[in-house]
Tab-separated table of C-alpha atoms in Angstrom:
chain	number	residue	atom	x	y	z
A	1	UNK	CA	27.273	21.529	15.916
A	2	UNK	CA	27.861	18.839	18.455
A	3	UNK	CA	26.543	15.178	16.976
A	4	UNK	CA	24.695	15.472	20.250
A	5	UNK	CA	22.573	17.861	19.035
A	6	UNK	CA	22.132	16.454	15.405
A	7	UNK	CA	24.843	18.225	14.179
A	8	UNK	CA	27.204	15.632	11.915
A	9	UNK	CA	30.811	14.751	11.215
A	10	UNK	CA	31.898	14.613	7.797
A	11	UNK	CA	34.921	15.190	5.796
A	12	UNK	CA	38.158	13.424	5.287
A	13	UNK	CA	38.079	10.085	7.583
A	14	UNK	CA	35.087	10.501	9.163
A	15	UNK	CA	33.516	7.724	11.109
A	16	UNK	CA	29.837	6.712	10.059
A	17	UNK	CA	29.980	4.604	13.019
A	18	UNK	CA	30.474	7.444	15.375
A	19	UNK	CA	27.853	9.068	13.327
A	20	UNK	CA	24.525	10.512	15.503
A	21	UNK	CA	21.623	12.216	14.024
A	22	UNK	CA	18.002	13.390	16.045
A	23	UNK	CA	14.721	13.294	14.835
A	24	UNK	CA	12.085	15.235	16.015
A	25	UNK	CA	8.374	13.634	16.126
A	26	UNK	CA	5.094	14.917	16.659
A	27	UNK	CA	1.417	14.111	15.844
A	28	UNK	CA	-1.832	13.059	16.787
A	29	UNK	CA	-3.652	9.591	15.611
A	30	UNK	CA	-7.718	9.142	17.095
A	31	UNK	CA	-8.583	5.702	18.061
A	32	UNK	CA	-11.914	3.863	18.486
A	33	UNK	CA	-11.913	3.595	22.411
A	34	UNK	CA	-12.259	5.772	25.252
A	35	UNK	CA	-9.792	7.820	26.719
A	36	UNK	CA	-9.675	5.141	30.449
A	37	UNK	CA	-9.486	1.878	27.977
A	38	UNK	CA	-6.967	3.844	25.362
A	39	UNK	CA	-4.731	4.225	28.944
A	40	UNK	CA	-5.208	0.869	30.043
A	41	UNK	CA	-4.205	-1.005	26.955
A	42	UNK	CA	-1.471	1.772	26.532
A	43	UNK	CA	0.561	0.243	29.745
A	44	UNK	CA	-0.610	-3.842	28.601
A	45	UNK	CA	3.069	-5.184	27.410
A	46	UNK	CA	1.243	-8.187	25.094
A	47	UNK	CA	-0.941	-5.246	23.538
A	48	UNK	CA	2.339	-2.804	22.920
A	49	UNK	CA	4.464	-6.277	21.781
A	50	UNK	CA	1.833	-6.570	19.226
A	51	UNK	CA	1.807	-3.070	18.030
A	52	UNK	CA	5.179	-2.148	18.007
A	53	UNK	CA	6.777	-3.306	14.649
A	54	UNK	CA	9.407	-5.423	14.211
A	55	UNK	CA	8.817	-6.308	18.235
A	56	UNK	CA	10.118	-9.587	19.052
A	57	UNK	CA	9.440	-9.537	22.808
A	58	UNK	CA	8.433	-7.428	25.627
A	59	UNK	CA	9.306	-8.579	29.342
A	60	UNK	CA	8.243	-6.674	32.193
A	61	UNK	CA	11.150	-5.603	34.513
A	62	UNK	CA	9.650	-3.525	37.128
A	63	UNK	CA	6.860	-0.671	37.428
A	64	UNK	CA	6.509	0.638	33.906
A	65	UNK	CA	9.714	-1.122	33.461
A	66	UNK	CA	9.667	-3.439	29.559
A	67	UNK	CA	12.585	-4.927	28.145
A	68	UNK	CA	12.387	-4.758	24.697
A	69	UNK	CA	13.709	-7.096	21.354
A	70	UNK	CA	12.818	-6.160	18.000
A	71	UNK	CA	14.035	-6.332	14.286
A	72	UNK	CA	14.648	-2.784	12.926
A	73	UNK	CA	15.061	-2.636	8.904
A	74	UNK	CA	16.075	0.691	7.266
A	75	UNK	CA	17.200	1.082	3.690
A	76	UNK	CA	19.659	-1.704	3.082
A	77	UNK	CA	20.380	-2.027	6.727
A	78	UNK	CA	18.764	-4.553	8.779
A	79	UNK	CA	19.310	-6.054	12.721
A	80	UNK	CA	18.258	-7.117	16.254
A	81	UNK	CA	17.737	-4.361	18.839
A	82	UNK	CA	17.986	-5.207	22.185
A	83	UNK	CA	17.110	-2.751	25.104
A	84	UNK	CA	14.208	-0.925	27.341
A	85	UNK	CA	11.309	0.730	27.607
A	86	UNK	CA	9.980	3.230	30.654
A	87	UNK	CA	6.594	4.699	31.478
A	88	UNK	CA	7.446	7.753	33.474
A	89	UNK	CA	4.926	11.048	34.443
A	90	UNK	CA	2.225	9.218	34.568
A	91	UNK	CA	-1.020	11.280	35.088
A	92	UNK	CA	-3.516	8.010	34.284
A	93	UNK	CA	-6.108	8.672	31.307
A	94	UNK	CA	-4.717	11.749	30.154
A	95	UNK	CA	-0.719	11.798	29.589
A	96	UNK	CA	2.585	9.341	30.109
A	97	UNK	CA	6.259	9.758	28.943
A	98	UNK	CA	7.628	6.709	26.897
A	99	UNK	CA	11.797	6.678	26.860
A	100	UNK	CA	13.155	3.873	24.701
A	101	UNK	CA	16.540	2.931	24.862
A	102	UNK	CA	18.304	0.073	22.348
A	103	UNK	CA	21.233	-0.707	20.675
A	104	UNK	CA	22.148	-3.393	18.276
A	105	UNK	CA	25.131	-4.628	15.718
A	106	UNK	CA	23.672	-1.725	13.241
A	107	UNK	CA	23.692	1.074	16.049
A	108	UNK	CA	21.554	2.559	18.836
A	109	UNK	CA	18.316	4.174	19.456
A	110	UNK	CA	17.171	6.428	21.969
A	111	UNK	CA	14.538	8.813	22.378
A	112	UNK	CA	11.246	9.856	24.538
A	113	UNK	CA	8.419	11.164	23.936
A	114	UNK	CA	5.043	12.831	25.423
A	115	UNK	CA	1.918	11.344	25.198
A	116	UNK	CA	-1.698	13.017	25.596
A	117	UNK	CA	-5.161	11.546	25.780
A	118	UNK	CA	-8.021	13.441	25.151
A	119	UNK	CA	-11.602	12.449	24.398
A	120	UNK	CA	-12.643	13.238	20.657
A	121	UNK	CA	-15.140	12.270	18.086
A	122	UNK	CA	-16.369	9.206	20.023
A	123	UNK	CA	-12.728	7.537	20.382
A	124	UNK	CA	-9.427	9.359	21.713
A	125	UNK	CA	-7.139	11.665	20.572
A	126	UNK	CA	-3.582	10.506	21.118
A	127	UNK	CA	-0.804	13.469	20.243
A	128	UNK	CA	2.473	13.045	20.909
A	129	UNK	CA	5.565	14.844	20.810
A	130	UNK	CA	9.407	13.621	21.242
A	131	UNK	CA	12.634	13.289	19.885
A	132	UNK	CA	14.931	10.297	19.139
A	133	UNK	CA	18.492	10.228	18.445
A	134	UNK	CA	19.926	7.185	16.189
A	135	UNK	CA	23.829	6.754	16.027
A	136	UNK	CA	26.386	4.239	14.147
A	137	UNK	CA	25.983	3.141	10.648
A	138	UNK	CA	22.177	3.265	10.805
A	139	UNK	CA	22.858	6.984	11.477
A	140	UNK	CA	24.826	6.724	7.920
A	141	UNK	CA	21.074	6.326	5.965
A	142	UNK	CA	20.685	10.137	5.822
A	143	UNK	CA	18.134	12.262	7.874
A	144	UNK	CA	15.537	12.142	5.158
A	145	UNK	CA	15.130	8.234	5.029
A	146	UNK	CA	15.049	8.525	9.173
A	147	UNK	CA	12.045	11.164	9.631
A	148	UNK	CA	9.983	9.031	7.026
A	149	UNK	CA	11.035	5.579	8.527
A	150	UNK	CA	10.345	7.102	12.190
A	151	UNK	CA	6.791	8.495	10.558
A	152	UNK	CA	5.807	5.158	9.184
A	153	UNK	CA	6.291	3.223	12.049
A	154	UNK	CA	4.913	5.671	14.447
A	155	UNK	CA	1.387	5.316	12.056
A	156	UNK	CA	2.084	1.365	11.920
A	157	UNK	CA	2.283	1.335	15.763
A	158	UNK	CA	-1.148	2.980	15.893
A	159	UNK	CA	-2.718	1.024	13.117
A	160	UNK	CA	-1.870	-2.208	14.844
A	161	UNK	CA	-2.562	-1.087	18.198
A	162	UNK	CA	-6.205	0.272	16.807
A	163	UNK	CA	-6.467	-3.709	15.363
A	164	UNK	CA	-5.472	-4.664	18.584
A	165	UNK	CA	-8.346	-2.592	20.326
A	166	UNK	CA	-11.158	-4.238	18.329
């Protein structure tokens, strides 16, 4: 299978640094505000700065246009990431796209991903569903250690960004 659809070299002389490996995400997190204030804070770059771990900075380049630094730590690997973040399909208070694009000495990151609003419970339900592809020796970690680092930062993101909301 191609490595751009997850598949992976290996054997004799194989390149980790060519390496490329996707991850599939999806799930739901509620938070303690409305479904209009949940949107609003969604799209604030100083409220996603703050909630997105290992963020460093988030600049505003254009319509739901961010570039992005952050620190990105995975097993024994460790490094700067420099790149962007869109907002596309925007359908305000229900749904967005986020695409993320970065690369750093350690390798890239890219993915996107669909998010959906929906009252519940008092708060909102926020699902989303998406895929990222990492590549180059970060790649090298092994699928297993990706999924659960891409799952704990997904749950940090929300955690801080609930802090954020109160």
């Amino acid at each position: 299978m191609p490595a751009a659809f997850g598949g992976r070299s290996c054997g004799a002389g194989a390149d980790d640094s060519a390496r490329e490996d996707g991850v599939k995400i999806s799930g739901s997190y509620t938070l303690p505000l409305p479904p209009e204030r949940t949107y609003q804070m969604m799209q604030d770059p100083e409220v996603l700065a703050r909630a997105i771990p290992g963020c460093e900075g988030l600049e505003k380049t254009g319509e739901g246009e961010y570039r992005m630094k952050m620190q990105m730590a995975l097993a024994s690997l460790s490094g700067a990431f420099e790149g962007r973040v869109r907002i596309t399909d925007q359908t305000p208070s229900l749904s967005f796209r986020l695409v993320v694009e970065g690369a750093g000495r350690i390798g890239f990151v890219k993915g996107e991903g669909l998010l959906k609003l929906r009252a519940a419970d008092g708060g909102t339900e926020v699902s989303y569903e998406g895929e990222a592809q990492v590549g180059g020796t970060i790649a090298a970690v092994g699928q297993r250690l990706i999924d659960g680092t891409a799952k704990m930062m997904i749950k940090k993101f929300f955690e801080k960004f609930a802090e954020a909301a109160s």
